[in-house]
Coordinates of C-alpha atoms in Angstrom, one line a residue:
X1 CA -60.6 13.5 95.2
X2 CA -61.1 13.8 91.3
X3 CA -62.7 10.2 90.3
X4 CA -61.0 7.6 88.6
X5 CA -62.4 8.5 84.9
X6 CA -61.1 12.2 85.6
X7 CA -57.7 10.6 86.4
X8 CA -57.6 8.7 83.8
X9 CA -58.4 11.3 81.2
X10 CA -55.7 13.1 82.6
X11 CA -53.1 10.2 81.8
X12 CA -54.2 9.6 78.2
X13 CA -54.0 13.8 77.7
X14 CA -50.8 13.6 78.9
X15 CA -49.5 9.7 77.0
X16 CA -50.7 11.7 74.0
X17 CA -49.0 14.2 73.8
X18 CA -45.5 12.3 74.8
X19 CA -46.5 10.7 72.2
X20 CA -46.8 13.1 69.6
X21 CA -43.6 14.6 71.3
X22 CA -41.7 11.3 70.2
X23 CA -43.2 10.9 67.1
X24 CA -42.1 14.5 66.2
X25 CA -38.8 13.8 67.1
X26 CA -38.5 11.1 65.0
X27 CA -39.4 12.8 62.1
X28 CA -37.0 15.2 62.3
X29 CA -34.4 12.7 63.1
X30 CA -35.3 10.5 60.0
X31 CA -35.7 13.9 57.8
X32 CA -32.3 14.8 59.1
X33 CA -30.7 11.4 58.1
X34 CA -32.2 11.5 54.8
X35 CA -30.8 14.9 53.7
X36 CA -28.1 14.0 54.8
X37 CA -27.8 10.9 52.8
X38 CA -29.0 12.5 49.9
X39 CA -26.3 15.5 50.6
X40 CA -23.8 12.6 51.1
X41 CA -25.2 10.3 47.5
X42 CA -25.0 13.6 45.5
X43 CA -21.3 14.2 46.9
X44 CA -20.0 10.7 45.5
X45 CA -21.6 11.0 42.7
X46 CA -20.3 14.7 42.2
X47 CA -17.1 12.9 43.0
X48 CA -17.5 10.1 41.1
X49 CA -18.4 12.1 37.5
X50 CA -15.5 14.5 38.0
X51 CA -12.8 11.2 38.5
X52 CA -14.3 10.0 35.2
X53 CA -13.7 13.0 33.3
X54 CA -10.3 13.3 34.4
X55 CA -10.0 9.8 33.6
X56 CA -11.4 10.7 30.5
X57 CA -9.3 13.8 29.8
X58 CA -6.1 12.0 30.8
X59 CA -6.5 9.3 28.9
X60 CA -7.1 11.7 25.5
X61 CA -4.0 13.7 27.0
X62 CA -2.3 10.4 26.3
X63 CA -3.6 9.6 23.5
X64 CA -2.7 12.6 21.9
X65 CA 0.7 12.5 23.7
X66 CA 1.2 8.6 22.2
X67 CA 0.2 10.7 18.7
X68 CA 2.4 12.9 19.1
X69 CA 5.5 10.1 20.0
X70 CA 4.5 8.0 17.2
X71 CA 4.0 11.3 14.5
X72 CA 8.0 11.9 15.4
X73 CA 8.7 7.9 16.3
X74 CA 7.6 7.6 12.3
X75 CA 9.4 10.3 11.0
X76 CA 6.7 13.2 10.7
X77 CA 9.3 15.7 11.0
X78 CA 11.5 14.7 8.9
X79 CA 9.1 13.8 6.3
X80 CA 7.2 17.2 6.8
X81 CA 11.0 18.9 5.8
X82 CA 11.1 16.6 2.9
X83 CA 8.0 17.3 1.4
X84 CA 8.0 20.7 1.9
X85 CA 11.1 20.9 0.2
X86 CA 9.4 19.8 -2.8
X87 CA 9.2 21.7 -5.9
X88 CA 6.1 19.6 -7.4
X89 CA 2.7 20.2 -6.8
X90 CA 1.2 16.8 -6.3
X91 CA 3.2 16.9 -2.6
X92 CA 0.7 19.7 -1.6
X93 CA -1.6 17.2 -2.8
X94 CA -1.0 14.3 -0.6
X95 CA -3.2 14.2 2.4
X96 CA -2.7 13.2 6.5
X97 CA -5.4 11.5 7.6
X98 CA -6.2 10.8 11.2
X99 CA -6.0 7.4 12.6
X100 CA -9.4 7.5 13.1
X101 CA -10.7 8.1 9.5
X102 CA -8.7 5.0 8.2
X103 CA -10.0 2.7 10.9
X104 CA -13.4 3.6 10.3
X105 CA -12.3 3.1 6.8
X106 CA -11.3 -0.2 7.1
X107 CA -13.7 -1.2 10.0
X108 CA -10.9 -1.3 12.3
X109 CA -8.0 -3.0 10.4
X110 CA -10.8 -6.1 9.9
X111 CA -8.7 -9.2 8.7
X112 CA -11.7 -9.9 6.2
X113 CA -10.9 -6.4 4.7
X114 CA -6.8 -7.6 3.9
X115 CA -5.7 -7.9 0.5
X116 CA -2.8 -9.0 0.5
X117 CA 0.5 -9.2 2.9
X118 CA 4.4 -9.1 1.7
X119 CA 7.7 -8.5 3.3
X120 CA 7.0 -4.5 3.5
X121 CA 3.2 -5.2 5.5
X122 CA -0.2 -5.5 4.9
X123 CA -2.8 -3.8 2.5
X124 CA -6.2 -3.3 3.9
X125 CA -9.5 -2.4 1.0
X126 CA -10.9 0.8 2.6
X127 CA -14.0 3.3 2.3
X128 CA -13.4 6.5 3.0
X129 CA -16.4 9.2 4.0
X130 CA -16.9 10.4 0.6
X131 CA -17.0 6.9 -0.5
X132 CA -13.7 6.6 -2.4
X133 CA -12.2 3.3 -2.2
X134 CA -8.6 2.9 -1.3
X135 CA -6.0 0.5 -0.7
X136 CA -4.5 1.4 3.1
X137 CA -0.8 -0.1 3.7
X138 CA 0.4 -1.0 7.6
X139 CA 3.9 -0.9 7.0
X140 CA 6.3 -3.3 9.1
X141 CA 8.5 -1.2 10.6
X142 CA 10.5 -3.2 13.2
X143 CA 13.2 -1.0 13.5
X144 CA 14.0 2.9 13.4
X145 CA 16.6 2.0 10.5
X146 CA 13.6 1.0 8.5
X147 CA 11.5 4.3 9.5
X148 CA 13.9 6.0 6.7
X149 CA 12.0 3.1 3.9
X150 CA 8.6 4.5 4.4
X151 CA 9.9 8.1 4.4
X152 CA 11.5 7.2 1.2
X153 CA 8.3 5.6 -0.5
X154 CA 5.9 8.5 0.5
X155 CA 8.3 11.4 -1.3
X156 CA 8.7 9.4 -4.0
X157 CA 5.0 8.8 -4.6
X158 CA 4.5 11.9 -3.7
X159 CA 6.2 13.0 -6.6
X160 CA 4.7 11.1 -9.5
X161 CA 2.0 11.7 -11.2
X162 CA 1.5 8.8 -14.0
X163 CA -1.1 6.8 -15.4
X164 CA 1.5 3.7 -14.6
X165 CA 2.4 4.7 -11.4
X166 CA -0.1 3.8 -8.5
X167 CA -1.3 7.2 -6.7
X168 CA -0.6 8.4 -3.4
X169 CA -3.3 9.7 -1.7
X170 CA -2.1 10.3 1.7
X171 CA -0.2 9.1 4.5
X172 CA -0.9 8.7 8.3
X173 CA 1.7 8.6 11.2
X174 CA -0.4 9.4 14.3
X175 CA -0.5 5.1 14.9
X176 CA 1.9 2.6 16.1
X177 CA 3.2 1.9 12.7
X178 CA 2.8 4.4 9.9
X179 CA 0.3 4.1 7.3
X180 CA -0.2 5.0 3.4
X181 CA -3.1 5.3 1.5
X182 CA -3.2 4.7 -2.0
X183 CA -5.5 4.6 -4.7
X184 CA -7.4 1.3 -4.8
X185 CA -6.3 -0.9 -8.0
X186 CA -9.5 -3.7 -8.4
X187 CA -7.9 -6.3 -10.5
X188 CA -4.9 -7.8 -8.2
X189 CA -1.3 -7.8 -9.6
X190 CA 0.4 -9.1 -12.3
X191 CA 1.8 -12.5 -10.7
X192 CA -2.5 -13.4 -10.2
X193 CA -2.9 -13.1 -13.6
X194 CA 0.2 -15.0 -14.9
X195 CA 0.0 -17.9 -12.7
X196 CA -3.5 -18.2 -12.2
X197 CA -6.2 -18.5 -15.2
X198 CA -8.9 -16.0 -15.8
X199 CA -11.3 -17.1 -17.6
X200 CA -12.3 -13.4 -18.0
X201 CA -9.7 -11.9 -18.7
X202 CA -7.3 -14.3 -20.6
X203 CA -3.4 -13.5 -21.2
X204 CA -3.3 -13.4 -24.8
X205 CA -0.3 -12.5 -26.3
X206 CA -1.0 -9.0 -27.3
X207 CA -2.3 -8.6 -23.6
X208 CA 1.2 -9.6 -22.5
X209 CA 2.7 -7.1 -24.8
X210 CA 0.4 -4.3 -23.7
X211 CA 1.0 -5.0 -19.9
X212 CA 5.0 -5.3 -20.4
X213 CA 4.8 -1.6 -22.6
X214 CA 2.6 -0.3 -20.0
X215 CA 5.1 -1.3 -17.0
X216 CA 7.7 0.3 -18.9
X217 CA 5.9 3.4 -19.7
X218 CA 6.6 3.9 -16.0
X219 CA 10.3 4.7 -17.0
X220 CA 9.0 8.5 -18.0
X221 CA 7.5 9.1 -14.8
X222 CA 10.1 11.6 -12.9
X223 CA 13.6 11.9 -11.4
X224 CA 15.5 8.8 -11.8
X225 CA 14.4 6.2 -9.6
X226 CA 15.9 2.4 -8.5
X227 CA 13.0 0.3 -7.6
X228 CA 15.1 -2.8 -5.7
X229 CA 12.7 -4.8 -6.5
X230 CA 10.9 -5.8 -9.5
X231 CA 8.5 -8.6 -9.2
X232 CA 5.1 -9.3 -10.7
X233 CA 3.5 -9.0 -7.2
X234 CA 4.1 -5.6 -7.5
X235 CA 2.3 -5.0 -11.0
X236 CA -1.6 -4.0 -10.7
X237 CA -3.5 -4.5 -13.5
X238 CA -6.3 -2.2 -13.7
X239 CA -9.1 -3.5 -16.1
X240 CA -12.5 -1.9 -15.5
X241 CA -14.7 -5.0 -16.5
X242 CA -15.3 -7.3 -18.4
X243 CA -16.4 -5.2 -21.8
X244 CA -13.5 -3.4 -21.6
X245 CA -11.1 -6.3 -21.3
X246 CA -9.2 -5.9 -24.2
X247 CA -5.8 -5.7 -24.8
X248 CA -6.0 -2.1 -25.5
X249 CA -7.7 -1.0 -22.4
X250 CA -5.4 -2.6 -20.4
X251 CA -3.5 -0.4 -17.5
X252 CA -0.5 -1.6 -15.8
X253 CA 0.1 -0.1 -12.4
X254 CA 3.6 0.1 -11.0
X255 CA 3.3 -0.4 -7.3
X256 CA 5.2 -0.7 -3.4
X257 CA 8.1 1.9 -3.7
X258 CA 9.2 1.0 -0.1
X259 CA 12.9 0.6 -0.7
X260 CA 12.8 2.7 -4.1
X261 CA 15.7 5.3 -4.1
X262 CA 16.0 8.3 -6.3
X263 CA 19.5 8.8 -7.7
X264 CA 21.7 11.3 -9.2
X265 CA 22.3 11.7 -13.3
X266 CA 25.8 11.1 -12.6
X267 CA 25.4 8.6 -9.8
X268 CA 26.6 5.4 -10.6
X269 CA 26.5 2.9 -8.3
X270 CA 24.7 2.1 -4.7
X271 CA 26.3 0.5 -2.3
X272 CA 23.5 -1.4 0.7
X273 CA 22.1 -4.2 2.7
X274 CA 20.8 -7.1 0.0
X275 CA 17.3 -6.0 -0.5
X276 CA 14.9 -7.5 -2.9
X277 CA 13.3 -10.9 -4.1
X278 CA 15.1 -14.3 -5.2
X279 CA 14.2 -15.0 -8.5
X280 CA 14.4 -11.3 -9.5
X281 CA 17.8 -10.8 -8.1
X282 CA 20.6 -9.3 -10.2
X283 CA 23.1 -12.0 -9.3
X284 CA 25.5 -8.8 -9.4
X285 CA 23.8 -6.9 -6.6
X286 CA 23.7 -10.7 -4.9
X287 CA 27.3 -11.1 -4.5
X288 CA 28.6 -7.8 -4.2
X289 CA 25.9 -5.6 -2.6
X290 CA 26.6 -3.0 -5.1
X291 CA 23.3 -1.9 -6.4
X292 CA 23.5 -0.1 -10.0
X293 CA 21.2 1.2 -12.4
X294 CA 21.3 -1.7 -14.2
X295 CA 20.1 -4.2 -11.1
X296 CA 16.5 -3.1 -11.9
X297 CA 16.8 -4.0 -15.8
X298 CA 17.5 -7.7 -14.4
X299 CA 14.6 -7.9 -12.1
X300 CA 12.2 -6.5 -15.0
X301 CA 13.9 -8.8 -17.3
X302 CA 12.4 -12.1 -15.0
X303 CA 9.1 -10.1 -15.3
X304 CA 9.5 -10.5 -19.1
X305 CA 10.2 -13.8 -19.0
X306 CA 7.3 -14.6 -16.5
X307 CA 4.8 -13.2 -19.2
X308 CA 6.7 -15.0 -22.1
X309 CA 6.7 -18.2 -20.4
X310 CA 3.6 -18.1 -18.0
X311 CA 6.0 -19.4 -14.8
X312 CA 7.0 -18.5 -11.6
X313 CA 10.7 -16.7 -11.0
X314 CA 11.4 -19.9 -9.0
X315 CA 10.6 -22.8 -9.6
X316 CA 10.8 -27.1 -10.8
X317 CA 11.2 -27.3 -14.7
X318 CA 12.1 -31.1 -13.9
X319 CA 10.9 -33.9 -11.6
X320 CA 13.3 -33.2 -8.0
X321 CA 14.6 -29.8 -10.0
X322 CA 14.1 -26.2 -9.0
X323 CA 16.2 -23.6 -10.6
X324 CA 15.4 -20.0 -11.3
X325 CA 13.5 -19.5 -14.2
X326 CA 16.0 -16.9 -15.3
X327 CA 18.7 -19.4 -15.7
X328 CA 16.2 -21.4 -17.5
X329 CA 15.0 -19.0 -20.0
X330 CA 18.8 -18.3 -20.7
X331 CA 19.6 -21.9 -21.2
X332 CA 16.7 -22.4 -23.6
X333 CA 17.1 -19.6 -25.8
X334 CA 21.3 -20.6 -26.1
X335 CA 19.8 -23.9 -27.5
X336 CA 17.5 -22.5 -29.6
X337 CA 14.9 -23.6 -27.9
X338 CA 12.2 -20.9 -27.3
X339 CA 9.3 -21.7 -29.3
X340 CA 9.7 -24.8 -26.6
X341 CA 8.9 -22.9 -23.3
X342 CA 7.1 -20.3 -24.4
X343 CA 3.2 -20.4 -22.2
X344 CA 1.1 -22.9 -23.8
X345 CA -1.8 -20.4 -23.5
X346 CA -0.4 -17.7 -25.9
X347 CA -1.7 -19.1 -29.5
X348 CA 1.2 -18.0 -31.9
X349 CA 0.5 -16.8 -35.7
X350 CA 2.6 -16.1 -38.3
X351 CA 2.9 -12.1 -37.0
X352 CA 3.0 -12.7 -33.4
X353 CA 6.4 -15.3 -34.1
X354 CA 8.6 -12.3 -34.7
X355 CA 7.2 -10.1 -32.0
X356 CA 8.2 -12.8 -30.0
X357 CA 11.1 -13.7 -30.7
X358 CA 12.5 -9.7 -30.1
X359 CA 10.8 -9.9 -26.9
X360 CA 12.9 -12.9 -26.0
X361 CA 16.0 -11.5 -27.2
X362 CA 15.0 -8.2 -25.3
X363 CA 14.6 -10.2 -22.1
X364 CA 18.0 -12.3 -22.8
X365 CA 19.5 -8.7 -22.8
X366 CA 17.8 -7.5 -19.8
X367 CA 18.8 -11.1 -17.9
X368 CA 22.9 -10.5 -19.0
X369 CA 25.3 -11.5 -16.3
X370 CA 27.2 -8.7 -17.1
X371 CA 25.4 -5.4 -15.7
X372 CA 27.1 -3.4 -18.3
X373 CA 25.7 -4.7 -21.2
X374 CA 21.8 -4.8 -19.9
X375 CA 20.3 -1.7 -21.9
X376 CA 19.1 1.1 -19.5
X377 CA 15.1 0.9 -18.6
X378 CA 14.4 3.7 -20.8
X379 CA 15.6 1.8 -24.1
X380 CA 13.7 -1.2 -22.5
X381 CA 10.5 0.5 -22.9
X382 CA 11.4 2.4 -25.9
X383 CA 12.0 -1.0 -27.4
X384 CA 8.8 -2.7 -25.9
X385 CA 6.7 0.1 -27.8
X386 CA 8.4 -0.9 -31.0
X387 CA 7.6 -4.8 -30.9
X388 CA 4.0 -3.5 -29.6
X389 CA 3.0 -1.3 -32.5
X390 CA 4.8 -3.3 -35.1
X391 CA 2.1 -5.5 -36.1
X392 CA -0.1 -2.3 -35.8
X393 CA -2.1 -1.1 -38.9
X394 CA -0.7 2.5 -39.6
X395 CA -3.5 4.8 -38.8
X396 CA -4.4 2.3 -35.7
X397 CA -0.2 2.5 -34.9
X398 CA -0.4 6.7 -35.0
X399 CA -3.3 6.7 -32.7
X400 CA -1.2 5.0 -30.3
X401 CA 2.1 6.8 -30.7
X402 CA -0.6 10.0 -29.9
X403 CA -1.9 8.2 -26.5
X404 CA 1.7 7.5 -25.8
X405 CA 2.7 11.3 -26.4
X406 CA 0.0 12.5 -24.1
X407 CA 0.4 9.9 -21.5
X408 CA 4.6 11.8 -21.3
X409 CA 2.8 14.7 -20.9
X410 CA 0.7 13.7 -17.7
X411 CA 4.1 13.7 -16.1
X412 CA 4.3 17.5 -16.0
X413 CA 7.4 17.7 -16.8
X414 CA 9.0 15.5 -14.3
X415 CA 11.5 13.8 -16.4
X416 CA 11.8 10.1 -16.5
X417 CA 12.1 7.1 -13.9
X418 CA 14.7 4.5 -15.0
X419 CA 14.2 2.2 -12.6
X420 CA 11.8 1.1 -9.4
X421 CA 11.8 -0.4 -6.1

């Protein structure tokens, strides 16, 4: 009989190695489970990566498909026929930007970067990458019947080149609502400086004269154009500083062609929806919806009248009174009563009284009920030189008349615009 030690040798040899039997076993088992986790964690999250880029590449399918709807949603087609159709070179000029470059432009339509909002949308200040500044327009297009407006305003900017007419730079029509870039103008509009004092840059009256010659210079721009409406809103004035602010280096900017039309030589008369501002109305086009070339000769006569007078198109001349300041004006010089409304901020001196008084008869004759006997634009500005340079020493007056000549011949050509938006 083996002894007890020997036995129990024998058990321990053999509890060992059941042991290490197990333990083996185990470590397969828990290798196994790992891989196969592992195997399993890499599946989701082979799985997982390829859902996110089809996510990824269905959503920029999208995108691009939601491009490609709003492109022909704003009229890209249409407008591409257009332009191409084009004889002038500045259309090969204008440029289609992505939406991307004007949102990084404008750090992503920020409301601190508006400057300013009207009936046609709002203007944004922008940046672009090579650091030119420009003014970006989201237009308000509510309708398809209004997709035809912007259409309209990027051919005929397109179109023009003029120191007087603001630039087009490009267009975009990849976003929700189409948008135009245009060359930035620093110095706000017209109305700004009219109705609110600069001390800076004060409205003296030979500044007046120069910005009213300088709007009308716009009339030798291109093929005949009706603006629809005239306002001082849609004047930029362009004065580089504060040096410079002198009446001579003043640079009126005609601006927001959205419901401009171009018209035929022979071309009459427009017949549309009433479009435009009260105040600057031609009571003709008001009541009869019958837009002529003469409707825009009305408007820019209340612009006259604004710079003669220093008030707004609309507004109370007496205590529980509001009238328009047309109607006003017209009233006052039938009386003989102009020297009595003219802006108290315009010092008069013997010279300046008769420039003056032509201006105001210039503006009666723009403001005449009676379309037909409003002069045409052209005369308008024609005439506006005339009062302009004729307190002008001669050799001072020639060096204008040459600025003037070369300033037509900017235009390339194009013609002449009679009228605006």
């Amino acid at each position: 009989m083996p002894s007890n030690s020997i036995i129990r040798n024998i058990i321990g040899q053999i509890s060992g190695i059941i042991l290490v039997a197990i333990l083996d076993s185990s470590s397969r088992s828990l290798i196994l489970v790992i891989s196969r986790c592992c195997v399993s964690g890499l599946g989701v999250l082979l799985l997982l990566f390829v859902a996110w880029r089809a996510y990824k590449i269905i959503k920029r399918w999208k995108k691009d498909m939601l491009k490609a709807i709003f492109f022909k949603r704003n009229g890209g087609l249409l407008l591409q026929q257009q332009m191409s159709s084009g004889d002038d070179g500045n259309v090969e000029k204008t440029k289609l930007f992505t939406s991307k470059e004007l949102e990084n432009a404008t750090d992503h339509f920020n409301d601190n970067r508006i400057l300013g909002q009207g009936g046609q949308g709002t203007v944004y200040k922008g940046m672009l990458t090579d650091g030119n500044i420009v003014a970006v327009k989201m237009s308000k297009i509510k309708d398809e019947s209004e997709i035809e407006q912007f259409i309209n305003e990027v051919v005929i900017l397109s179109q023009i080149n003029h120191r007087n007419v603001v630039k087009l730079h490009g267009f975009c029509l990849e976003t929700e609502v189409p948008l135009l870039v245009y060359e930035f103008i620093p110095n706000g509009t017209l109305y700004d400086y009219i109705h609110d004092q600069n001390e800076y840059f004060p409205l003296t009256w030979e500044v007046r004269l120069r910005i009213a010659t300088e709007i009308g210079f716009h009339s030798s721009a291109g093929t005949p154009i009706y603006h629809w409406d005239i306002k001082s809103t849609n004047r930029g004035v362009n004065e580089p500083g504060r040096a410079r602010a002198r009446a001579r280096l003043v640079l009126a900017k005609v601006a927001d062609f959205g419901t401009s039309r171009t018209h035929d030589v022979d071309q009459t008369h427009l017949t549309t929806k009433v479009q435009g501002t009260f105040g600057y109305l031609d009571p003709e086009y008001f009541q009869s919806s019958q837009f002529t070339e003469k409707s825009d000769v009305y408007s820019f006569g209340v612009v006259l009248v604004e710079l003669l007078t220093g008030e707004k198109p609309i507004a109370s001349f007496k205590v529980g009174e509001t009238r328009s300041l047309a109607t006003y004006f017209l009233s006052a010089m039938e009386e003989n009563r102009l020297s009595e409304i003219i802006d108290p901020r315009v010092k008069i001196d013997g010279e300046e009284g008769g420039q003056i008084r032509r201006f105001g008869e210039l503006a009666k004759r723009c403001l005449n009920l009676d379309g037909r006997k409003r002069p045409r634009m052209k005369q308008v500005g024609i005439e506006l030189e005339l009062i302009r340079t004729s307190n002008v020493a001669p050799v001072a007056a020639a060096t204008e008349e040459v600025e003037y000549a070369n300033s037509i011949e900017e235009v390339g050509g194009m013609g002449h615009i009679d009228h605006w938006h």
